Structure formats: C-alpha cells, structure tokens
Amino acid sequence: LLAMLGQELIPKQIKAGAVKPSGLVKPVSVTRIAGRYLAHQEGLPKLPVPPLQQTCEHYLAALTPIVDPEELNHTRKLLEEFQKPGGVGERLQKGLEQRAKKMENWLSDWWLQTAYLDYRMPVVVHSSPGVVLPRMEFSDRQGQMRYAAKLIAGVLDFKSMIDNETLPVEYLGAKPLCMNQYYKVLSSCRIPGTKRDTVVNYTLDKRPPTHITVVHNFQFFVLDVYNSDATPLTVDQIYIQLEKIWNSSLQTNKEPIGILTSNHRNSWGKAYNNLIKDKTNKESVRAIQKSIFTVCLDAPIPRVSDDMYRTRAGVQMLHGGGSRWNSGNRWFDKTLQFIIGEDGTCGLIYEHAPAEGPPIVSLIDHVVEYMKKSEMVRTPMVPLRMPQKLRFHITPEIKKDIEEAKQNMNIMVHDLDMKVSVFSHFGKDFPKSQKMSPDAFIQMALQLAYYRIYKRCCPTYESASLRMFRLGRTDTIRSTTIDSDKFVKAMDDPAKHNTEKVALLDKAVKAHRAYTDMAIRGQAIDRHLLGLKLQAIEDLAALPEIFMDTSYAVVLHFNLSTSQVPAKTNCVMCFGPVVPDGYGVCYNPMDTHINFAVSAFNSCQDTNAARLAQALEDALLDIKTLLEQTPKAKL
C-alpha cells in the first residue's frame, strides 16, 4: 500500500457560523462546544461496512476506463465467483461486519499500520507533506526570530484550545465531524523500528511536555515554553530565548544528526537502536520525541527568480534542499515541524501517520490570524533559564550512518521534480458561477491534462474525509470514471459539437460529486476492498483470486495521487508521487486563484512536473472557454 495517501477532502472551507448548504456535500461550519470532546466523540456514528455487491459493482465500473476489455472480463468472472452465496466473499464480509461491531472503527488501526507504520520507504518525499506559507520579507535574523516567536505563541494559543477542549467542533452540514486527529498532532512522534514503526503521543502523560525543540545549524535545543505558573511565555520572552539559542549555535561544523531520520525506515531503525545505546544520546532523542513540536531555524537558500521561488520553497519544506543545505536541520519523525528560513522561506512539514491535512491547515489558519494581532504589552523581564542544548556522542558507526543518510538524501533531492504554481486566471468563483463543484471541475481539468499528454486515462486517487465517523481517516475518490473518460476523449474531437462536450463535462462533474458523496458516507470501494483483503489474511490460508488479479494491481497503481486542501491562508501543500511513474498533485482553491503543487520523479523519463502543470493550466482555460462559448442548454 501507498503511504502518501493524501489529505482529507472536505469539500468546502471551514467557516464560522451558519453557512447555507449547497449541493451534495454541505459546507463545514464551526461552533464552539467547551469541554465536550469525549461526549462529542461518543455521539458520532461508527464507520459502516458497505454492502459486498455494491462494492463489486463499483469496482468493475472503476476498472472500465483503465484496463483492457479482456482483463475486465476476467475480473468480472472472478467477482462473480467471489460473490457466490455461501462463498469466500460472503464469509469475509461477515468477518468484517463482526469486526465493525466490536471495534470503535474497523478500519483505523489497519489503516495506520498498512498505510504508514509498515511502509518502509523514507517518510521524506514519500509520505510527509510540506506546506509553503506566503513569503516573508526578513531583512535580518531579528526578523526571523520575531516571526518565529510569534508563530510559537500562536501554536501555543491553539494548544490551549486543545487542552481545554474548547476547540471548535467542525460540521459537515448538520453532522459533527470527528475531532480526534487534532488531539494527535502535538507532543507526538514516530519511532522507527527495523520492521515496523510506532507512533507515541505524550499529551496524556502524568506530566505532559512543556517544551518545544528548536534546531539551528543542525544543533537541537530544548526550550521550555511555559512559566512555573503554567502560563505560556510571551512573544518577547520566546524571542529572548531564541536569541540565546541562535548565539550558542553559531558553529556550522556540527554533525547533522537529524538527517538520520530521512533514511529508509529499516536502515534508520537499525541506526536508531545503535544511537540510543548511549545514555546521553537516548536522553537527547527522548527530549526531541517528547517535545510539543519542533521549530527549524533554517539557513538562507540560494536566491532564485520570483517565478521559481514557490517551487524552491516547496522542495525546501519537503526535504530541506540536501545535506549541504537544511536537510540535517530537521527531525523528520516529529509530527509537526515549523520551518522558518533566514531568507523568509516559511512553512512546515508534518509526519503523516497521526493526521491528514485539514487539522494541520486549521492550525495554520489559526496561527496566521493570531500573528496578525498587535503585540501584547511588554512583559516584566523575569530572568529565564538558558535553553538546554542537546548533546550527542557520535561514534564512528553513527558517523557512517550519517554519511549514508546524507548520500541517500541527496539522491532523493536530485530525483524530486517539483513545480509549484499559482493559476491566476480564476479560482473557485468560476465553477460556482457555472453551478459546478470547484473540486470536481479541477479534477476533470486534471483528467484532461493527463489524457492530452499520455493519450490514456490512469487510476487517480483523491482523498475523501471519513471524519463523519468516529476515528475516521480517509477513503479514495476515484476521479477517473466512465463519464470522465468520455468527456476527455470528446474534448479535443473536432467531430463533436460544443453542446455535446458541455453535456459530457456536466455528466462527469456530477459523477464525481456523486462518488465524493458516497465516499464521505463510508460507501467507497478502496478501504472496503482493503478490509476484505486484510480479513482474508487473518482468516484464510490463501488470498482470494480477486486480490491476485492483474486488475487489482493496476487499479492501485495511482499515476495521479491528488488532494484538495483548502485553507483560508494563501498557502499550498505539496507531497511526492506515490508510484515511480506517477505525479503528486495538491491544490488550494481560493476565490480568484488556485495554488497548485505538482511533483514527479526525474528518474522516470515519462513524467515531468512542469509539463503536467502547464497542461493543467491549459485544460482549465480550455474548459472555461468551452463553457463560455456554448449557449446554456437545459442539461
């Protein structure tokens, strides 16, 4: 299974107060319910197990545009066999239904293990998403520190809502959403293993952490962010502490111990066991793991032209630019790392196992708003303890592990092909004016862009939120449908009239909306098929043939892995492709523009991020022209 399986699709932005519902998927509104987290969680429905026949039918429909007729026929026969009364499918379905009765969520543990903790590729590029924030204009390091201090105070303000359970509960229409992920992103960390990783969360410890980690010039520091009376430090106090950290980490010849976290998980698991044999190292690692979050004060990166800046910032968030630059200035296992470059390049990277994009984006939106507020009244200056520098004993063996991680990181850096762009011609305002879902509109443009380059349709993954259910994570919206296939083939066909093209587009958009709605109601096919497969692994001696079938391998080979991550802040999330010959496409649709991040691998000759980004821009404009030039028919 693929690790970077996306963020949640919550089809509208989260808005405060009442919002007029529209279409199939209602907008998300926010209300504050203090101290009600557990009661709220218990009131949520459990994730359903979809009917077997329904999933088999939808599975065949999903295969139709992407496998040849002969293969499809073979799969159809296997599915008929699988579904026979009293057969293997029915037995697995009953097993899943029993599991769903017993557990709070039949999928969430399985998903965490298969999608993340069992996945052995590096978290860098292959799993952890980055977020680029608007560029800051720092003229000096004081600007960088002032920004960092305000940002830290903003995150602590958000943390107070989590701690006091006053976090606004999110709704999809009238239905409350699971808020569990918000309680997982702070004070948590991934721990490497030689075969499987784990995730730890220190929030519920008897003495929860009161410190953050700050890293500068590859040197890690523990910074206590609460006074002895449990009040958070003020912006001024944090600023003074950051100055102390900066001044005591000016040497740049230190071993980049953090780069170890970027390695293949099995290699890092072995190196980790070796690293923590030493008592000092173990205590230092534990301090990083337990911290509330990490702040990376980055060295400036070489300047580039304005149109290249966002792309450069995107790769900076994803991997730090390589061992010569800031890749060692990270602890990639940490759930949340804010990156503040001396040159104004700001953003974050998060380890994906505990949460999807929306909780991270809500936190960003809150922090950005918080930072706009005028500075607090200056505080009486109580002398503060010197932040504690974390020490590491580097043995020749650890030095060797660091060198290996540096080499592997540099290979990954050279291999990642990235293009971050702003589509400035229109935003979600245009599809809305056409009474079309902005997300479905963008997805159809993406289908068209891919088809124009490759003359075929490919399996496409778009994340859908399952947060209407207790402990819900994601399912897959399959954007490549029989209807999208018909539309993209007709779009450039001179024999087809515009009215027919518009009708096909409209049908494709509606099909996408219908599948989105099905997915967020827990009725999509991907997690159900995974559940049936994992149930078979637990129950049966042999895997059913449908999971050994070529079609199943094809349908899971996502050449397009996509995610809409809407934010109020003008940011964009980015992530790597999930297959060697694929693309990662993330987008934040604003009212009058769309922020896009497209990634590919240079090692694949068939893919090119800039080419897909350009094709996507052309497709969006061509669809807009088509709609504007075609008289409105009664569709």
XYZ file of C-alpha atoms in Angstrom:
635
model
C 0.000 0.000 0.000
C 0.940 3.558 -0.556
C 1.977 5.797 2.246
C 1.246 9.240 0.927
C -2.425 8.594 0.589
C -3.431 12.102 0.765
C -5.280 14.592 2.839
C -8.946 14.758 3.551
C -11.324 16.227 1.086
C -13.694 18.435 2.995
C -15.400 19.967 0.018
C -15.931 23.453 1.385
C -13.794 25.641 3.544
C -14.461 25.624 7.238
C -16.429 28.730 8.025
C -17.594 30.163 11.304
C -21.306 30.459 11.930
C -24.151 29.202 9.801
C -23.493 28.539 6.151
C -26.105 27.962 3.502
C -25.816 24.335 2.344
C -25.444 23.668 -1.355
C -25.123 20.576 -3.497
C -24.484 17.074 -2.331
C -21.792 17.820 0.191
C -22.678 20.516 2.652
C -20.164 23.119 3.800
C -18.429 22.810 7.114
C -19.490 25.241 9.803
C -17.894 25.734 13.186
C -19.421 26.056 16.629
C -17.653 26.108 19.964
C -18.604 23.400 22.420
C -16.459 23.651 25.519
C -15.280 20.568 27.405
C -17.354 18.238 25.292
C -14.704 16.310 23.369
C -15.462 12.817 24.672
C -19.225 13.225 24.711
C -18.962 14.611 21.179
C -16.842 11.648 20.034
C -19.189 9.073 21.542
C -22.108 10.653 19.710
C -20.508 10.018 16.301
C -21.680 7.029 14.233
C -19.372 4.096 13.575
C -17.829 3.606 10.130
C -20.113 1.282 8.140
C -19.053 -1.746 6.095
C -20.532 -1.186 2.596
C -22.640 -3.982 1.003
C -20.456 -6.511 -0.844
C -22.442 -6.465 -4.087
C -22.346 -2.637 -4.228
C -18.537 -2.593 -3.876
C -18.103 -5.297 -6.540
C -20.270 -3.317 -8.996
C -18.420 -0.052 -8.328
C -15.073 -1.853 -8.579
C -15.930 -3.042 -12.106
C -17.050 0.484 -13.027
C -13.745 1.894 -11.719
C -11.790 -0.621 -13.801
C -13.692 0.037 -17.044
C -11.746 3.134 -18.209
C -8.308 1.814 -17.135
C -7.984 -1.876 -18.061
C -8.495 -3.563 -21.434
C -11.786 -5.414 -22.150
C -10.181 -8.853 -21.903
C -8.753 -8.130 -18.452
C -12.088 -6.629 -17.377
C -13.916 -9.774 -18.456
C -11.529 -11.961 -16.470
C -12.071 -9.801 -13.363
C -15.852 -9.872 -13.851
C -15.743 -13.696 -13.681
C -13.573 -13.645 -10.564
C -16.019 -11.233 -8.887
C -18.994 -13.445 -9.752
C -17.191 -16.374 -8.117
C -16.210 -14.211 -5.106
C -19.815 -13.107 -4.523
C -21.488 -16.536 -4.742
C -23.897 -17.209 -1.841
C -22.038 -19.010 0.932
C -18.735 -18.288 -0.847
C -15.487 -16.686 0.266
C -16.674 -13.081 -0.255
C -19.694 -13.552 1.974
C -17.536 -15.133 4.669
C -15.047 -12.236 4.620
C -17.879 -9.682 4.575
C -19.406 -11.301 7.706
C -15.991 -11.231 9.377
C -15.665 -7.507 8.630
C -19.176 -6.817 9.929
C -18.312 -8.637 13.182
C -15.119 -6.584 13.473
C -17.133 -3.377 12.916
C -19.493 -4.325 15.781
C -16.663 -4.987 18.222
C -14.383 -2.058 17.409
C -14.710 1.684 17.632
C -13.594 1.844 13.989
C -12.991 -1.341 11.972
C -10.522 0.387 9.665
C -8.424 2.923 11.621
C -5.849 0.559 13.210
C -5.426 -1.403 9.988
C -5.044 1.818 8.026
C -2.441 3.297 10.376
C -0.390 0.097 10.099
C -0.689 -0.600 6.348
C -0.506 2.957 5.009
C 2.122 4.308 7.397
C 3.811 2.210 10.074
C 4.504 -0.853 7.889
C 5.591 1.345 4.965
C 9.394 1.228 4.751
C 10.270 3.968 2.266
C 11.674 7.175 3.810
C 8.999 9.496 5.218
C 10.758 12.315 3.345
C 9.173 12.874 -0.111
C 7.351 9.500 0.013
C 4.996 10.210 2.898
C 5.328 13.520 4.736
C 3.553 16.527 3.164
C 5.030 20.014 3.283
C 3.177 23.327 3.399
C 4.514 26.560 1.895
C 3.363 29.733 3.644
C 3.380 33.170 1.992
C 6.912 34.551 1.676
C 8.108 36.768 4.497
C 10.421 39.717 3.993
C 13.020 39.419 6.751
C 15.842 41.869 6.405
C 17.842 40.264 9.222
C 17.883 37.451 11.725
C 15.923 39.605 14.201
C 13.028 39.469 11.725
C 13.338 35.699 11.530
C 13.368 35.386 15.351
C 10.465 37.796 15.823
C 8.394 35.803 13.326
C 9.381 32.505 14.949
C 8.493 33.832 18.418
C 5.044 34.974 17.271
C 4.451 31.694 15.459
C 5.354 29.668 18.568
C 2.978 31.800 20.668
C 0.238 31.229 18.075
C 0.685 27.440 18.171
C 0.581 27.521 21.991
C -2.654 29.514 21.756
C -4.105 26.762 19.533
C -2.787 24.164 22.002
C -4.710 25.842 24.828
C -7.959 25.168 22.923
C -6.982 21.510 22.583
C -6.027 21.281 26.273
C -9.220 22.997 27.468
C -11.383 21.098 24.951
C -12.700 24.381 23.578
C -11.578 23.561 20.056
C -14.352 24.481 17.607
C -16.198 21.333 16.559
C -16.416 21.077 12.781
C -19.610 20.148 10.990
C -20.416 18.841 7.551
C -23.885 20.282 7.098
C -25.660 19.283 10.307
C -23.298 16.387 11.035
C -20.447 16.835 13.530
C -17.019 15.592 12.438
C -14.534 13.505 14.412
C -12.003 15.803 16.100
C -9.646 13.032 17.215
C -6.807 13.979 14.835
C -6.472 17.405 16.474
C -5.516 15.650 19.696
C -2.772 13.672 17.947
C -0.618 16.312 16.260
C 1.047 17.937 19.269
C 3.519 16.200 21.620
C 3.732 13.197 19.332
C 6.424 11.493 17.274
C 7.051 8.480 15.089
C 9.569 5.948 16.417
C 11.487 3.864 13.857
C 11.634 0.084 14.032
C 13.632 -2.382 11.967
C 10.406 -3.904 10.544
C 7.557 -1.641 11.638
C 7.340 1.808 13.233
C 5.223 3.054 16.129
C 3.749 6.435 16.989
C 3.875 7.845 20.506
C 1.814 10.676 21.944
C 2.810 12.257 25.238
C -0.230 14.518 25.695
C -1.879 12.263 28.274
C 1.256 11.648 30.346
C 1.060 12.419 34.066
C 3.384 15.335 33.327
C 2.701 16.363 29.718
C 5.606 18.053 27.907
C 6.090 21.796 28.430
C 8.947 22.241 25.957
C 9.470 22.547 22.233
C 12.594 21.617 20.254
C 14.426 24.322 18.325
C 17.059 23.325 15.777
C 19.616 25.700 14.249
C 22.816 24.793 12.374
C 21.973 21.090 12.975
C 22.018 21.652 16.763
C 18.971 20.799 18.860
C 17.756 22.712 21.910
C 15.042 22.175 24.484
C 13.085 25.383 25.000
C 10.608 25.478 27.886
C 7.624 27.489 26.672
C 5.706 27.698 29.959
C 6.453 29.668 33.112
C 6.446 27.953 36.514
C 2.807 29.080 36.996
C 1.861 27.155 33.780
C 1.249 30.326 31.740
C 2.831 30.297 28.262
C 5.838 32.524 27.646
C 5.030 35.798 25.908
C 6.286 36.623 22.412
C 9.030 38.797 23.956
C 10.191 36.032 26.270
C 10.270 33.491 23.439
C 12.233 35.961 21.305
C 14.890 36.373 24.024
C 15.194 32.585 24.338
C 15.540 32.158 20.559
C 18.350 34.766 20.572
C 20.177 32.697 23.192
C 19.755 29.559 21.055
C 20.985 31.347 17.938
C 24.046 32.741 19.710
C 25.036 29.387 21.179
C 24.750 27.507 17.865
C 26.850 29.637 15.547
C 29.321 26.857 14.731
C 28.328 25.263 11.431
C 30.637 22.235 11.514
C 28.341 20.054 13.614
C 27.289 16.576 12.508
C 23.716 16.729 11.114
C 22.303 14.041 13.423
C 18.739 14.830 12.261
C 19.456 13.587 8.732
C 19.314 10.019 10.084
C 15.514 10.419 10.272
C 15.345 10.812 6.480
C 16.689 7.352 5.713
C 14.857 4.194 4.633
C 12.867 3.096 7.701
C 14.678 -0.242 8.196
C 18.113 1.440 7.960
C 17.024 4.212 10.315
C 15.520 1.622 12.691
C 18.912 -0.128 12.918
C 20.830 3.162 13.264
C 18.319 4.298 15.924
C 18.886 1.208 18.084
C 22.607 1.842 17.814
C 22.262 5.571 18.531
C 20.255 5.182 21.741
C 22.636 2.618 23.287
C 24.450 5.691 24.594
C 22.673 7.214 27.619
C 23.253 10.848 26.579
C 22.021 10.166 23.040
C 18.956 8.359 24.373
C 18.029 11.304 26.626
C 18.534 13.792 23.774
C 16.402 11.729 21.355
C 13.707 11.337 24.019
C 13.628 15.126 24.560
C 13.007 15.678 20.821
C 10.329 12.969 20.679
C 8.515 14.343 23.719
C 8.560 17.998 22.651
C 5.257 19.687 21.772
C 6.581 20.463 18.267
C 9.837 21.401 16.546
C 10.936 24.733 15.104
C 13.655 24.639 12.434
C 15.569 27.898 12.060
C 16.956 27.403 8.569
C 19.976 28.895 6.861
C 19.117 31.005 3.785
C 18.918 29.121 0.489
C 20.354 30.457 -2.798
C 18.127 33.138 -4.294
C 16.068 32.321 -7.376
C 13.770 34.326 -9.645
C 10.314 35.173 -8.298
C 8.538 32.702 -10.564
C 10.826 29.887 -9.312
C 10.551 30.925 -5.667
C 7.453 28.913 -4.737
C 8.870 25.750 -6.292
C 12.145 26.241 -4.393
C 10.156 26.829 -1.191
C 8.123 23.669 -1.857
C 11.185 21.424 -2.035
C 12.662 23.238 0.977
C 9.594 22.199 3.009
C 9.633 18.624 1.687
C 13.311 17.787 2.106
C 15.392 20.808 3.107
C 17.477 21.011 -0.070
C 20.001 18.243 0.640
C 22.866 17.638 3.074
C 24.682 20.862 2.064
C 21.636 22.912 2.979
C 18.944 22.293 5.564
C 18.096 18.568 5.351
C 20.040 17.934 8.568
C 18.187 20.767 10.304
C 15.150 18.512 10.855
C 13.839 15.599 12.865
C 11.584 14.113 10.175
C 9.886 11.691 12.604
C 8.438 14.608 14.570
C 4.739 15.040 13.810
C 4.936 18.813 13.429
C 7.943 20.883 12.350
C 7.678 24.581 11.548
C 10.372 25.830 9.189
C 11.466 29.458 9.311
C 14.262 30.375 6.913
C 16.547 33.337 7.472
C 15.606 34.425 3.935
C 11.831 34.483 4.638
C 11.039 30.991 3.309
C 8.474 29.686 5.794
C 6.195 26.710 6.157
C 6.095 23.318 7.773
C 6.402 19.592 7.242
C 4.370 17.015 9.116
C 4.752 13.284 9.635
C 1.590 11.839 8.152
C 0.780 8.885 10.426
C -1.297 10.724 13.089
C -3.359 13.059 10.895
C -4.478 14.310 7.497
C -4.172 17.824 6.073
C -7.246 19.654 7.430
C -6.277 19.669 11.148
C -2.834 20.942 10.115
C -4.393 23.626 7.888
C -6.815 24.678 10.669
C -3.829 25.094 12.956
C -2.015 27.158 10.283
C -5.108 29.341 9.711
C -5.376 29.949 13.472
C -1.665 30.775 13.848
C -1.654 33.138 10.852
C -4.655 35.033 12.303
C -3.029 35.100 15.735
C 0.187 36.565 14.298
C -1.731 39.468 12.745
C -2.741 40.716 16.191
C -0.818 43.618 17.612
C 1.953 42.701 20.023
C 0.998 42.138 23.643
C 2.060 44.609 26.297
C 5.711 44.066 27.101
C 6.174 41.695 29.999
C 8.229 42.324 33.113
C 11.511 40.619 32.323
C 11.951 37.742 34.708
C 15.296 36.051 34.036
C 14.653 32.863 32.093
C 16.627 29.634 32.222
C 19.082 29.090 29.411
C 17.568 26.741 26.797
C 19.234 23.343 27.104
C 21.456 22.187 24.246
C 21.010 18.500 23.431
C 24.271 16.577 23.309
C 25.073 13.650 21.046
C 28.065 11.320 21.192
C 28.961 10.491 17.599
C 30.778 7.151 17.376
C 32.486 6.103 14.102
C 29.496 3.811 13.446
C 26.985 6.648 13.883
C 29.176 8.865 11.672
C 28.969 6.135 8.992
C 25.141 6.042 9.323
C 25.026 9.842 8.951
C 27.163 9.695 5.785
C 24.887 7.020 4.292
C 21.775 9.065 5.135
C 23.377 12.165 3.536
C 24.053 10.273 0.303
C 20.537 8.816 0.183
C 19.010 12.218 0.918
C 20.998 13.829 -1.905
C 19.793 11.139 -4.326
C 16.177 11.886 -3.262
C 16.740 15.625 -3.662
C 18.048 15.155 -7.224
C 15.203 12.812 -8.061
C 12.318 15.045 -6.962
C 10.859 17.097 -9.800
C 8.598 19.811 -8.448
C 6.503 22.654 -9.803
C 4.544 24.958 -7.508
C 2.426 27.482 -9.372
C -0.423 29.907 -8.970
C -3.193 29.625 -11.519
C -4.269 33.273 -11.551
C -6.986 33.339 -14.280
C -9.826 32.316 -11.963
C -10.496 30.466 -8.720
C -13.462 28.601 -7.330
C -15.638 31.600 -8.260
C -15.861 30.485 -11.921
C -17.032 26.852 -11.460
C -19.513 28.146 -8.875
C -20.893 30.629 -11.422
C -21.473 27.601 -13.698
C -23.204 25.755 -10.812
C -20.397 23.191 -10.801
C -18.415 21.846 -7.857
C -14.990 23.577 -7.896
C -13.279 20.372 -6.781
C -14.942 18.229 -9.477
C -14.150 20.957 -12.055
C -10.434 20.927 -11.128
C -10.366 17.120 -11.130
C -11.857 16.996 -14.639
C -9.242 19.514 -15.847
C -6.583 17.223 -14.353
C -8.060 14.213 -16.160
C -7.983 16.195 -19.411
C -4.394 17.364 -18.837
C -3.204 13.798 -18.203
C -5.112 12.419 -21.195
C -3.656 15.057 -23.527
C -0.108 14.086 -22.554
C -0.473 10.285 -22.396
C -3.486 9.559 -24.645
C -4.904 7.326 -21.920
C -6.668 7.581 -18.580
C -4.943 6.427 -15.398
C -6.005 5.367 -11.892
C -6.495 8.604 -9.929
C -6.567 8.924 -6.163
C -8.273 11.834 -4.434
C -8.616 11.812 -0.671
C -12.046 11.920 0.922
C -12.634 12.547 4.591
C -14.280 9.853 6.701
C -14.495 12.198 9.671
C -18.290 11.914 9.836
C -17.437 8.658 11.632
C -15.643 8.007 14.892
C -11.855 7.909 14.352
C -12.447 8.312 10.588
C -9.403 8.856 8.365
C -9.751 8.776 4.555
C -11.136 6.853 1.637
C -10.465 7.264 -2.077
C -12.476 9.300 -4.530
C -11.722 7.680 -7.877
C -11.711 10.654 -10.245
C -11.248 8.511 -13.367
C -14.759 7.333 -14.217
C -16.589 6.060 -17.285
C -18.012 9.613 -17.579
C -14.660 11.418 -17.201
C -13.227 9.071 -19.823
C -15.981 10.009 -22.304
C -15.523 13.718 -21.607
C -11.718 13.829 -22.065
C -11.929 11.848 -25.310
C -14.618 14.168 -26.680
C -12.955 17.434 -25.609
C -10.417 17.591 -28.458
C -12.522 15.680 -31.007
C -13.393 18.094 -33.863
C -16.333 15.871 -34.847
C -18.066 16.580 -31.541
C -20.235 19.696 -31.073
C -19.632 22.005 -28.134
C -23.074 21.321 -26.691
C -22.235 17.614 -26.544
C -18.876 18.335 -24.899
C -20.567 20.518 -22.268
C -23.167 17.822 -21.629
C -20.398 15.230 -21.157
C -18.476 17.585 -18.850
C -21.606 18.200 -16.803
C -22.215 14.471 -16.507
C -18.591 13.819 -15.496
C -18.706 16.568 -12.850
C -21.958 15.157 -11.443
C -20.495 11.620 -11.380
C -17.511 12.966 -9.421
C -19.827 14.701 -6.964
C -21.895 11.549 -6.526
C -18.802 9.441 -5.825
C -17.461 12.088 -3.414
C -20.737 11.972 -1.526
C -20.624 8.170 -1.459
C -17.023 8.238 -0.189
C -17.629 10.606 2.711
C -20.638 8.463 3.740
C -18.297 5.475 4.042
C -19.535 3.750 0.868
C -16.462 3.957 -1.416
C -14.657 0.818 -2.596
C -10.970 1.207 -1.706
C -10.970 0.794 2.077
C -13.674 -1.897 1.839
C -11.527 -3.942 -0.580
C -8.501 -3.417 1.677
C -10.587 -4.580 4.661
C -11.705 -7.713 2.811
C -8.081 -8.439 1.861
C -6.776 -7.964 5.421
C -9.668 -10.044 6.766
C -8.643 -12.793 4.302
C -5.030 -12.600 5.549
C -6.314 -13.109 9.113
C -8.916 -15.801 8.282
C -7.817 -17.806 5.261
C -4.917 -19.967 4.222
C -4.839 -18.434 0.720
C -5.639 -14.973 -0.629
C -8.808 -14.876 -2.810
C -8.065 -14.608 -6.524
C -9.525 -11.102 -6.909
C -6.555 -9.788 -4.881
C -4.030 -11.726 -7.005
C -5.594 -10.447 -10.233
C -3.685 -8.040 -12.519
C -6.654 -5.626 -12.390
C -6.222 -5.204 -8.637
C -2.544 -4.243 -9.087
C -3.464 -1.832 -11.908
C -6.296 -0.143 -10.006
C -3.972 0.557 -7.051
C -1.164 1.982 -9.198
C -2.093 5.635 -8.792
C -0.313 7.573 -11.546
C -2.207 10.579 -10.224
C -2.325 10.994 -6.452
C -4.267 14.170 -5.724
C -5.670 16.151 -2.862
C -7.656 19.307 -2.366
C -6.508 21.007 0.830
C -8.482 24.236 1.193
C -7.151 26.890 3.556
C -8.074 30.465 4.439
C -4.353 31.246 4.350
C -2.824 31.674 0.900
C -0.675 28.555 1.244
C -0.164 25.351 -0.695
C 0.544 21.829 0.458
C 2.890 19.584 -1.511
C 3.793 15.913 -1.479
C 5.676 13.394 -3.595
C 4.196 10.900 -6.072
C 3.128 7.510 -4.677
C 4.421 5.435 -7.620
C 7.720 5.731 -9.553
C 5.966 6.797 -12.777
C 3.350 8.986 -11.124
C 2.512 12.520 -10.037
C 1.531 14.078 -6.733
C -0.905 16.977 -7.214
C -2.134 19.114 -4.339
C -4.232 22.263 -4.646
C -5.790 25.000 -2.563
C -8.628 26.690 -4.478
C -9.010 30.329 -3.360
C -11.820 32.604 -4.606
C -9.970 34.132 -7.560
C -6.905 31.899 -7.992
C -5.766 28.311 -7.356
C -2.475 27.294 -5.729
C -1.078 24.099 -7.256
C 1.858 21.858 -6.346
C 2.802 19.139 -8.842
C 5.550 16.589 -8.176
C 7.154 13.786 -10.188
C 10.429 11.856 -10.217
C 13.310 12.764 -12.530
C 14.252 9.057 -12.640
C 11.107 8.439 -14.699
C 11.573 9.670 -18.270
C 7.820 9.721 -18.924
C 6.880 12.214 -16.221
C 7.574 15.929 -15.960
C 6.052 18.151 -13.278
C 6.267 21.416 -15.252
C 4.680 19.773 -18.304
C 1.703 18.482 -16.291
C 1.346 21.859 -14.515
C 1.235 23.615 -17.912
C -1.219 21.054 -19.335
C -3.409 21.584 -16.266
C -3.402 25.364 -16.757
C -4.319 24.910 -20.443
C -7.084 22.424 -19.580
C -8.650 24.777 -17.010
C -8.665 27.648 -19.518
C -9.985 25.465 -22.364
C -12.860 24.174 -20.241
C -13.714 27.732 -19.208
C -13.687 28.833 -22.884
C -15.866 25.854 -23.829
C -18.457 26.780 -21.190
C -18.431 30.477 -22.115
C -18.781 29.814 -25.855
C -21.584 27.293 -25.565
C -25.136 28.585 -25.185
C -26.725 27.335 -21.979
C -28.740 24.262 -22.829
C -31.222 22.700 -20.460
C -28.956 19.973 -19.117
